[in-house]
Coordinates of C-alpha atoms in Angstrom, one line a residue:
M1 CA -4.2 28.6 13.1
E2 CA -0.5 29.4 13.0
E3 CA 0.9 26.3 14.9
K4 CA 3.1 23.9 13.0
L5 CA 3.1 20.2 13.9
I6 CA 6.9 19.7 13.4
S7 CA 7.6 22.8 15.6
L8 CA 5.2 21.4 18.3
I9 CA 7.1 18.1 18.3
E10 CA 10.6 19.7 18.3
N11 CA 9.7 22.1 21.2
S12 CA 8.2 19.3 23.2
I13 CA 11.3 17.1 22.8
K14 CA 13.6 20.0 23.9
K15 CA 11.3 21.0 26.8
N16 CA 11.0 17.4 28.1
W17 CA 14.5 16.3 27.3
D18 CA 15.1 14.3 30.4
S19 CA 11.6 13.1 30.9
K20 CA 10.2 9.7 29.9
A21 CA 8.4 9.6 26.5
F22 CA 7.6 5.9 25.6
T23 CA 7.4 2.7 27.5
D24 CA 6.7 -0.7 26.1
Y25 CA 4.8 -2.4 29.0
N26 CA 7.2 -4.7 30.7
G27 CA 9.9 -3.6 28.2
E28 CA 12.1 -0.7 27.2
T29 CA 11.6 3.0 28.2
L30 CA 12.7 5.9 26.0
Q31 CA 13.3 9.4 27.3
Y32 CA 12.6 12.3 25.0
K33 CA 16.4 12.7 24.4
D34 CA 16.6 9.0 23.4
V35 CA 13.8 9.6 20.9
A36 CA 15.6 12.6 19.5
R37 CA 18.8 10.6 19.1
K38 CA 17.0 7.7 17.3
I39 CA 15.2 10.2 15.1
T40 CA 18.5 11.8 14.0
K41 CA 20.0 8.4 13.2
I42 CA 17.0 7.5 11.1
H43 CA 17.4 10.8 9.3
L44 CA 20.9 9.7 8.3
L45 CA 19.5 6.4 7.0
L46 CA 16.8 8.2 4.9
E47 CA 19.3 10.6 3.5
A48 CA 21.7 7.7 2.6
A49 CA 18.9 5.9 0.9
G50 CA 18.1 8.9 -1.3
I51 CA 14.7 9.5 0.3
Q52 CA 13.5 13.0 -0.6
P53 CA 11.0 15.3 1.1
G54 CA 7.5 14.3 -0.1
D55 CA 8.5 10.7 -0.7
K56 CA 6.3 8.0 0.9
V57 CA 7.6 5.8 3.8
A58 CA 5.3 3.0 5.0
L59 CA 5.1 1.8 8.6
C60 CA 3.4 -1.4 9.8
G61 CA 3.7 -3.0 13.2
R62 CA 2.2 -3.3 16.7
N63 CA 2.2 -0.3 19.0
S64 CA 5.7 0.4 20.5
G65 CA 8.1 3.1 21.4
N66 CA 10.2 2.3 18.3
W67 CA 7.0 2.5 16.1
C68 CA 6.6 6.0 17.3
V69 CA 10.2 6.8 16.7
A70 CA 9.9 5.6 13.0
F71 CA 6.8 7.7 12.6
L72 CA 8.4 10.9 14.0
A73 CA 11.6 10.4 12.1
T74 CA 9.7 10.2 8.8
I75 CA 7.6 13.3 9.2
T76 CA 10.4 15.4 10.8
Y77 CA 12.5 14.5 7.7
G78 CA 9.8 15.9 5.5
A79 CA 8.6 12.6 4.0
V80 CA 5.0 11.4 4.0
I81 CA 4.2 8.6 6.4
V82 CA 1.9 5.7 5.5
P83 CA 0.9 4.0 8.7
I84 CA -0.6 0.5 8.0
L85 CA -2.7 -1.5 10.5
H86 CA -0.7 -4.5 11.6
E87 CA -4.0 -6.5 11.6
F88 CA -4.3 -6.3 7.8
K89 CA -3.8 -9.4 5.8
P90 CA -0.4 -9.7 4.0
D91 CA -1.9 -9.2 0.5
N92 CA -3.5 -6.0 1.7
I93 CA -0.2 -4.7 3.2
H94 CA 1.6 -5.5 0.0
N95 CA -1.1 -3.6 -2.0
I96 CA -1.0 -0.6 0.3
V97 CA 2.8 -0.4 0.1
N98 CA 2.6 -0.6 -3.7
H99 CA -0.4 1.7 -4.1
S100 CA 1.1 4.4 -1.9
E101 CA 4.4 4.3 -3.9
A102 CA 6.3 3.9 -0.6
K103 CA 10.1 3.8 -1.1
L104 CA 10.9 2.3 2.3
L105 CA 9.0 0.1 4.8
F106 CA 9.4 0.0 8.6
V107 CA 7.9 -3.2 9.8
G108 CA 7.3 -5.1 13.1
D109 CA 9.0 -8.5 13.3
Q110 CA 5.8 -10.4 13.7
V111 CA 4.3 -8.7 10.6
W112 CA 7.5 -9.3 8.6
E113 CA 7.3 -13.0 9.1
N114 CA 4.2 -13.1 6.8
L115 CA 5.4 -10.6 4.1
N116 CA 7.3 -11.1 0.9
E117 CA 9.6 -8.3 -0.4
N118 CA 9.2 -9.7 -3.9
S119 CA 5.5 -8.6 -3.7
M120 CA 6.7 -5.0 -3.0
P121 CA 9.1 -4.5 -6.0
N122 CA 9.4 -0.7 -5.7
I123 CA 10.7 -0.4 -2.1
M124 CA 14.5 0.0 -1.7
G125 CA 14.6 -1.5 1.8
V126 CA 12.8 -3.0 4.8
I127 CA 13.8 -2.0 8.3
C128 CA 12.6 -3.9 11.4
V129 CA 11.3 -1.5 14.0
K130 CA 12.3 -3.8 16.9
D131 CA 16.0 -2.9 16.5
F132 CA 16.1 -0.8 13.3
N133 CA 18.1 -3.5 11.5
L134 CA 17.9 -3.8 7.8
V135 CA 16.1 -7.1 6.9
A136 CA 15.8 -6.6 3.2
S137 CA 17.6 -4.2 0.8
R138 CA 17.9 -3.2 -2.8
S139 CA 20.2 -0.3 -2.1
Q140 CA 24.0 -0.5 -1.4
Q141 CA 23.9 3.0 0.0
L142 CA 21.3 2.0 2.5
E143 CA 23.2 -1.1 3.5
F144 CA 26.4 0.9 3.9
A145 CA 24.7 3.6 6.0
R146 CA 23.1 1.0 8.3
E147 CA 26.3 -0.9 8.8
N148 CA 28.2 2.3 9.6
L149 CA 25.4 4.2 11.3
N150 CA 27.1 4.8 14.7
A151 CA 30.2 6.0 12.9
L152 CA 28.2 8.4 10.7
F153 CA 26.4 9.7 13.8
G154 CA 29.6 10.2 15.7
K155 CA 31.2 12.0 12.8
K156 CA 28.2 14.5 12.6
F157 CA 28.1 14.9 16.4
P158 CA 31.7 14.3 17.6
M159 CA 30.9 15.6 21.1
L160 CA 27.7 14.9 23.1
F161 CA 24.4 15.0 21.3
L162 CA 22.5 17.9 22.9
K163 CA 19.0 19.3 22.7
D164 CA 20.5 22.3 20.7
H165 CA 21.3 19.8 18.0
V166 CA 17.6 19.1 17.5
S167 CA 16.5 21.2 14.5
F168 CA 13.7 19.8 12.4
K169 CA 12.5 21.5 9.2
P170 CA 8.8 22.4 9.8
E171 CA 6.1 21.9 7.1
T172 CA 6.2 24.5 4.4
S173 CA 2.4 24.9 4.2
P174 CA -0.7 23.8 6.2
E175 CA -1.8 22.0 3.0
Q176 CA 1.4 20.0 2.8
L177 CA 0.6 16.2 2.9
A178 CA 1.6 14.6 6.2
I179 CA -0.1 11.2 6.3
I180 CA -1.8 8.7 4.0
N181 CA -3.9 6.5 6.2
Y182 CA -5.6 3.6 4.6
T183 CA -9.1 3.0 6.0
S184 CA -9.9 -0.4 7.5
G185 CA -13.5 0.0 6.4
T186 CA -16.5 -2.3 6.8
T187 CA -16.9 -2.9 3.1
G188 CA -13.7 -4.7 2.4
F189 CA -11.9 -2.0 0.4
S190 CA -9.0 0.2 1.7
K191 CA -8.8 3.8 0.5
G192 CA -5.8 6.1 1.1
V193 CA -7.0 9.1 3.1
M194 CA -4.7 12.1 2.5
L195 CA -4.3 14.1 5.7
P196 CA -2.6 17.5 5.4
Y197 CA -0.7 19.1 8.3
R198 CA -3.6 21.5 9.0
S199 CA -5.9 18.6 9.8
I200 CA -3.5 17.0 12.3
V201 CA -2.6 20.3 13.9
S202 CA -6.3 21.2 14.2
N203 CA -7.0 17.9 15.9
I204 CA -4.1 18.3 18.4
L205 CA -5.1 21.8 19.3
F206 CA -8.6 20.6 19.9
C207 CA -7.3 17.9 22.2
Q208 CA -5.2 20.5 24.1
R209 CA -8.3 22.6 24.7
T210 CA -10.7 19.9 25.7
I211 CA -8.5 17.3 27.5
G212 CA -5.6 19.5 28.8
L213 CA -2.8 17.0 29.6
K214 CA 0.3 18.3 31.4
A215 CA 3.9 17.3 30.8
G216 CA 4.6 14.0 32.6
D217 CA 1.0 12.8 32.7
N218 CA 0.7 9.1 31.9
I219 CA -1.3 7.8 28.9
V220 CA -2.2 4.1 28.4
S221 CA -2.3 3.6 24.6
M222 CA -4.3 0.6 23.6
L223 CA -5.8 1.7 20.3
P224 CA -3.8 0.7 17.2
L225 CA -1.6 3.6 16.2
G226 CA -2.1 2.5 12.6
H227 CA -5.6 4.0 13.0
V228 CA -6.0 7.7 13.1
F229 CA -8.0 7.8 16.4
G230 CA -5.1 6.3 18.5
L231 CA -2.5 8.0 16.3
V232 CA -3.7 11.5 17.1
F233 CA -5.5 11.3 20.5
D234 CA -2.9 9.1 22.2
F235 CA 0.4 9.4 20.3
L236 CA 0.7 12.8 18.6
Y237 CA -1.3 14.8 21.1
G238 CA 0.6 13.0 23.9
V239 CA 4.0 13.8 22.4
C240 CA 3.1 17.5 21.9
A241 CA 1.9 17.6 25.5
G242 CA 5.1 16.0 26.9
A243 CA 3.2 13.0 28.2
H244 CA 4.5 9.6 29.0
L245 CA 2.9 7.0 26.8
Y246 CA 2.7 3.3 27.7
F247 CA 2.1 0.7 25.0
L248 CA 0.5 -2.7 25.6
T249 CA 2.3 -4.2 22.6
R250 CA -0.3 -6.9 22.4
M251 CA -4.1 -7.3 22.2
P252 CA -5.8 -5.7 25.2
S253 CA -8.1 -7.8 27.4
P254 CA -10.0 -6.4 30.4
K255 CA -7.7 -8.3 32.8
I256 CA -4.5 -7.0 31.1
I257 CA -5.8 -3.5 31.0
M258 CA -6.9 -3.5 34.7
T259 CA -3.5 -4.8 35.7
M260 CA -1.7 -2.2 33.7
V261 CA -3.8 0.9 34.8
A262 CA -3.4 -0.2 38.4
E263 CA 0.4 0.1 38.0
I264 CA 0.5 3.2 35.8
H265 CA -2.3 5.4 37.1
P266 CA -3.0 7.0 33.7
K267 CA -4.6 10.4 33.3
V268 CA -6.3 9.6 30.0
I269 CA -7.4 6.4 28.2
S270 CA -8.8 6.4 24.7
C271 CA -10.6 3.2 23.6
V272 CA -13.5 1.7 21.7
P273 CA -16.8 1.1 23.6
L274 CA -16.4 -2.7 23.7
V275 CA -13.4 -2.4 26.1
V276 CA -15.3 -0.1 28.5
E277 CA -18.4 -2.2 28.4
K278 CA -16.6 -5.4 29.2
I279 CA -14.7 -3.8 32.0
I280 CA -17.8 -2.3 33.5
K281 CA -19.8 -5.6 33.3
K282 CA -17.1 -8.1 34.1
E283 CA -14.8 -6.2 36.5
I284 CA -16.5 -3.2 38.0
L285 CA -20.1 -4.2 38.7
P286 CA -19.2 -7.5 40.3
S287 CA -16.6 -5.8 42.4
I288 CA -19.2 -3.3 43.8
D289 CA -21.7 -6.0 44.5
N290 CA -23.5 -8.1 41.9
K291 CA -27.0 -7.3 43.0
L292 CA -26.2 -3.6 43.5
G293 CA -24.5 -3.6 40.1
K294 CA -27.6 -4.9 38.4
L295 CA -29.7 -2.2 40.1
L296 CA -27.3 0.5 39.1
L297 CA -27.2 -0.6 35.5
H298 CA -31.0 -0.2 35.2
I299 CA -30.8 3.2 37.0
P300 CA -33.5 3.2 39.7
V301 CA -33.6 6.0 42.3
I302 CA -30.6 5.3 44.4
S303 CA -29.0 7.2 47.2
D304 CA -26.1 9.6 46.8
K305 CA -24.0 7.4 49.2
I306 CA -24.3 4.4 46.9
K307 CA -23.4 6.5 43.8
V308 CA -20.3 7.9 45.6
H309 CA -19.2 4.3 46.5
A310 CA -19.7 3.1 42.9
R311 CA -17.8 6.1 41.5
E312 CA -14.9 5.6 43.8
A313 CA -14.8 1.9 42.9
C314 CA -14.7 2.7 39.2
L315 CA -12.0 5.4 39.5
S316 CA -9.9 3.0 41.6
L317 CA -10.1 0.2 39.1
F318 CA -9.1 2.6 36.3
G319 CA -6.0 3.5 38.3
G320 CA -7.4 6.2 40.7
N321 CA -5.9 9.1 38.7
I322 CA -8.1 9.2 35.6
K323 CA -9.1 12.5 34.2
E324 CA -11.2 11.2 31.3
I325 CA -11.9 8.1 29.3
I326 CA -12.5 9.0 25.7
I327 CA -14.7 6.5 23.8
G328 CA -14.9 6.4 20.0
G329 CA -15.1 4.2 16.9
A330 CA -18.5 2.6 17.5
P331 CA -21.9 3.3 19.3
F332 CA -21.8 3.1 23.1
N333 CA -24.1 0.9 25.0
P334 CA -26.8 3.2 26.4
E335 CA -27.3 1.4 29.7
V336 CA -23.6 1.3 30.5
E337 CA -23.5 5.0 29.5
A338 CA -26.4 5.7 31.8
F339 CA -24.7 4.0 34.7
L340 CA -21.5 6.1 34.2
R341 CA -23.5 9.3 34.0
E342 CA -25.4 8.4 37.2
I343 CA -22.2 8.0 39.2
R344 CA -20.6 11.0 37.4
F345 CA -17.7 9.0 36.0
P346 CA -15.5 11.1 33.7
Y347 CA -16.1 9.6 30.2
S348 CA -16.9 11.3 26.9
V349 CA -17.9 10.0 23.5
A350 CA -15.9 11.2 20.4
Y351 CA -17.2 10.9 16.9
G352 CA -15.2 11.2 13.7
M353 CA -13.8 9.6 10.6
T354 CA -10.3 8.9 9.3
E355 CA -11.3 11.5 6.6
C356 CA -11.3 14.2 9.3
G357 CA -8.1 13.1 11.0
P358 CA -10.4 12.1 13.0
I359 CA -12.5 14.4 15.0
I360 CA -15.9 15.8 13.9
C361 CA -17.7 16.0 17.2
H362 CA -16.6 15.8 20.8
S363 CA -17.3 17.6 24.1
P364 CA -15.7 17.3 27.5
W365 CA -17.2 14.7 29.8
N366 CA -18.9 17.3 32.0
E367 CA -20.6 18.9 29.1
I368 CA -21.7 16.0 26.9
A369 CA -25.4 15.0 26.8
Y370 CA -26.6 11.5 27.3
M371 CA -26.3 9.3 24.1
S372 CA -24.7 12.3 22.3
C373 CA -21.3 12.5 20.7
G374 CA -21.0 16.2 21.7
K375 CA -21.0 19.3 19.6
A376 CA -19.0 20.2 16.5
A377 CA -15.2 20.3 17.1
D378 CA -13.3 23.5 16.8
R379 CA -12.9 24.7 13.2
M380 CA -15.6 22.3 12.0
E381 CA -19.1 23.1 10.6
L382 CA -21.9 20.5 10.7
K383 CA -25.2 20.2 8.9
I384 CA -27.9 17.5 8.9
L385 CA -29.7 16.9 5.6
S386 CA -33.2 16.7 7.0
P387 CA -36.2 19.0 6.8
D388 CA -36.5 18.7 10.6
P389 CA -33.0 18.0 12.1
L390 CA -34.4 18.1 15.7
N391 CA -36.7 15.2 15.1
T392 CA -36.2 13.5 11.7
P393 CA -32.8 11.8 11.1
G394 CA -30.8 12.9 8.0
E395 CA -27.3 12.4 6.8
L396 CA -24.6 14.3 8.8
V397 CA -22.3 16.3 6.6
C398 CA -19.3 18.4 7.6
K399 CA -16.6 20.8 6.4
G400 CA -13.7 22.6 8.0
T401 CA -10.0 22.5 8.8
N402 CA -10.0 18.8 9.8
L403 CA -11.1 17.7 6.4
M404 CA -8.8 15.5 4.2
C405 CA -7.4 16.5 0.8
G406 CA -9.0 13.5 -0.7
Y407 CA -8.3 9.8 -1.4
Y408 CA -4.9 9.1 -2.8
K409 CA -5.0 8.4 -6.6
N410 CA -8.8 8.0 -6.4
P411 CA -10.6 11.2 -7.5
D412 CA -13.8 9.3 -8.2
A413 CA -14.0 8.0 -4.6
T414 CA -13.2 11.5 -3.4
A415 CA -16.0 13.0 -5.5
Q416 CA -18.5 10.5 -4.0
V417 CA -18.0 11.7 -0.4
I418 CA -17.1 15.4 -0.9
D419 CA -19.7 17.3 -2.8
E420 CA -19.3 20.4 -5.0
D421 CA -19.8 22.8 -2.0
G422 CA -17.0 21.1 0.0
W423 CA -19.3 19.1 2.4
L424 CA -18.0 15.7 3.4
H425 CA -20.9 13.2 3.5
T426 CA -20.3 11.0 6.6
G427 CA -22.8 8.3 5.7
D428 CA -24.2 8.5 9.2
M429 CA -27.8 9.4 10.0
A430 CA -28.2 11.9 12.9
I431 CA -30.4 14.3 14.7
T432 CA -29.5 17.3 16.8
D433 CA -30.9 19.4 19.7
E434 CA -31.2 23.1 20.3
E435 CA -27.8 23.2 22.0
G436 CA -26.1 21.6 19.0
Q437 CA -25.4 18.2 20.5
I438 CA -25.3 15.5 17.8
Y439 CA -27.0 12.1 18.2
I440 CA -25.9 9.4 15.7
K441 CA -28.8 7.0 14.8
G442 CA -26.9 4.7 12.5
R443 CA -25.2 4.2 9.2
C444 CA -27.2 5.2 6.1
K445 CA -26.1 2.0 4.4
N446 CA -27.1 -0.1 7.4
M447 CA -30.6 1.4 7.7
L448 CA -33.3 -1.3 7.1
L449 CA -36.7 -0.6 5.6
S450 CA -39.7 -2.5 7.1
A451 CA -42.5 -3.9 5.0
S452 CA -44.6 -0.9 6.0
G453 CA -41.9 1.6 5.0
Q454 CA -40.6 2.4 8.5
N455 CA -36.8 3.2 8.9
I456 CA -35.1 0.7 11.2
Y457 CA -31.6 1.5 12.6
P458 CA -30.1 -1.9 13.6
E459 CA -27.4 -0.3 15.8
E460 CA -30.1 0.9 18.2
I461 CA -31.6 -2.6 18.6
E462 CA -28.2 -4.2 18.9
S463 CA -27.1 -1.9 21.7
R464 CA -30.1 -3.0 23.7
L465 CA -29.8 -6.7 22.8
N466 CA -26.1 -6.6 23.8
N467 CA -27.2 -5.8 27.3
M468 CA -29.5 -8.8 27.7
P469 CA -28.3 -11.9 29.7
F470 CA -25.8 -14.2 28.0
V471 CA -25.3 -11.9 24.9
N472 CA -21.8 -10.9 24.1
E473 CA -22.4 -9.2 20.7
S474 CA -25.1 -9.2 18.1
L475 CA -26.0 -8.1 14.6
I476 CA -29.5 -7.4 13.3
T477 CA -30.1 -8.2 9.7
M478 CA -33.2 -8.7 7.5
S479 CA -34.3 -11.9 5.8
N480 CA -37.5 -12.1 3.8
S481 CA -38.7 -8.7 5.2
K482 CA -38.2 -10.1 8.8
L483 CA -35.6 -9.0 11.4
V484 CA -33.2 -11.7 12.4
A485 CA -30.7 -11.4 15.4
L486 CA -27.3 -13.1 14.9
I487 CA -25.9 -13.5 18.5
Y488 CA -22.5 -14.5 19.7
P489 CA -23.1 -15.5 23.3
D490 CA -21.1 -14.6 26.4
I491 CA -19.2 -17.9 26.9
D492 CA -18.0 -17.1 30.4
E493 CA -21.5 -16.4 31.7
C494 CA -22.9 -19.5 30.0
M495 CA -20.2 -21.7 31.7
K496 CA -20.8 -20.0 35.0
H497 CA -24.5 -20.9 34.9
G498 CA -23.9 -24.3 33.4
L499 CA -25.9 -23.7 30.3
D500 CA -25.8 -26.2 27.4
E501 CA -26.7 -25.1 23.9
K502 CA -30.4 -26.0 24.2
S503 CA -30.7 -24.1 27.5
L504 CA -28.8 -21.1 26.1
L505 CA -31.1 -20.9 23.0
R506 CA -34.1 -20.9 25.3
Q507 CA -32.6 -18.1 27.4
L508 CA -31.9 -16.1 24.2
E509 CA -35.5 -16.6 23.1
I510 CA -36.6 -15.2 26.4
S511 CA -34.4 -12.2 26.0
K512 CA -35.7 -11.7 22.5
D513 CA -39.3 -11.7 23.7
E514 CA -38.5 -9.3 26.6
L515 CA -36.8 -6.9 24.2
N516 CA -39.7 -7.1 21.7
K517 CA -42.1 -5.8 24.3
E518 CA -40.1 -2.6 24.3
L519 CA -39.9 -2.2 20.5
P520 CA -42.5 -1.0 18.1
P521 CA -44.1 -3.8 16.0
Y522 CA -42.1 -2.9 12.8
S523 CA -38.7 -3.3 14.5
Q524 CA -39.3 -6.5 16.5
I525 CA -37.0 -9.5 16.1
T526 CA -38.6 -12.6 14.7
R527 CA -35.8 -15.1 15.0
V528 CA -32.5 -15.7 16.9
I529 CA -29.6 -17.4 15.3
M530 CA -26.7 -18.3 17.6
R531 CA -23.1 -18.1 16.4
N532 CA -20.2 -20.2 17.6
E533 CA -17.5 -17.6 16.9
E534 CA -17.1 -13.8 17.1
F535 CA -18.0 -11.6 14.2
E536 CA -15.2 -10.5 12.0
K537 CA -14.3 -6.9 12.7
T538 CA -12.3 -3.9 11.5
A539 CA -9.3 -2.6 13.5
K540 CA -11.7 -0.2 15.4
K541 CA -13.9 -3.2 16.3
S542 CA -16.8 -2.4 14.0
I543 CA -18.4 -5.6 12.7
K544 CA -17.9 -6.1 9.0
R545 CA -21.6 -6.2 8.3
Y546 CA -21.3 -7.0 4.6
L547 CA -20.1 -10.5 5.5
Y548 CA -23.3 -11.3 7.3
Q549 CA -26.0 -9.9 5.0
S550 CA -28.4 -12.6 3.6
T551 CA -31.9 -12.6 2.3
N552 CA -32.5 -16.2 3.3
F553 CA -31.3 -17.3 6.7

């Protein structure tokens, strides 16, 4: 693998000089030449501040064109970028900035309102990504450079700024550190994943082979760029392909997403399962026909004509130009997936971890098997620690080019997940088939043990329960050796049917009893507890299970 990330970025900027690069939805649009100009100005700021190649620069804010500019300016300068999820609490952001030893912080204006520079004593300055103004400084050189930035730029480029002036210094080695990405995690602790250039380049090359975007194709970016899934699949791959990225700049809802894709006609959308499931159930099925939608969801024998109609309706609602929707970050609802397969809608399921930057498994939509996350990604090797991987789940382990260097300043945590032979232990239980398709059963740490010693994977029960009437999301836990279902109801559906709390509980009990008929005795639900608010989640919308574990509900 000889490609260099910085060279891929530089070449794409030059090749697509007059094309659109980033658009904030209902806001500013930057062409690739605008991005190059902004990058060069930020290089002048970094140089004036005394930032050296290899120094850490933190970046925290909502998705936007300027967020991407700050990221690209940092890595093309030779510094190490530390993207931080804007959804983190202020104390966690302060801790990450300090732990990463960042010397500079780029921050969104909304995030900055809740931060305190005195809690980050080692940074020399804070720059707002909205307009790149300096909002806090401990450096006179940085202040002078920001106040005189246009003059400094004009002195360096007295005539027009041309594509020939774009000359970034590529990474010196595939092992050079590019990104420290702090995990959101479901256990409450953030670890700094050190991703070298080889990992990022390997992931981008994999995207090029399996997705195949062309210059000028539109991408709707709704995943947080502070998380490596959106960072690589949407942003970095999109830039290297010369695509045009649109950013929502706020929390996506099905209504906002549907409005946006109808205007933009994207080629690719990457998202978490929850987004697709809500759009299918609330927007697509009712638009086809409510009765027909319910029939399709349970996949009876239906005519090809009805399937074609359903497929056309789905494609139209996703903008009519969609090449593929890539779903990752959490398990996909099997009935919604079965519906999409039945109508041959172009979706695929990707599986990975921040520690692999992120991809471990993925196959194109027309190759992936039902309820599978595909085969091993290019340059990755997989193994299931089971005496019978075709039938008995075991922990999935992997090694290869995508693998991280380790956790920043945390060798003990690194040793816990990467064994002496170089295998990364994913913490997920899986089986495989004879073609190499991987099927994730659930997290090792989430697995429950019945009184009779049977393994129970709560994610499998939850995915079926979430498809029952009036259920928005659920979590299966164990109390006194009995399975309990915590359910957050679908408020819109409840209001539509005029259900009060007592009637809703009765409906949930009916759903529980219906589901239990399909489950083996050892994994049947004994009790339903209704919640009045959503479960607390990580940035990739995984429920923070540790907050809801109890032995005595």
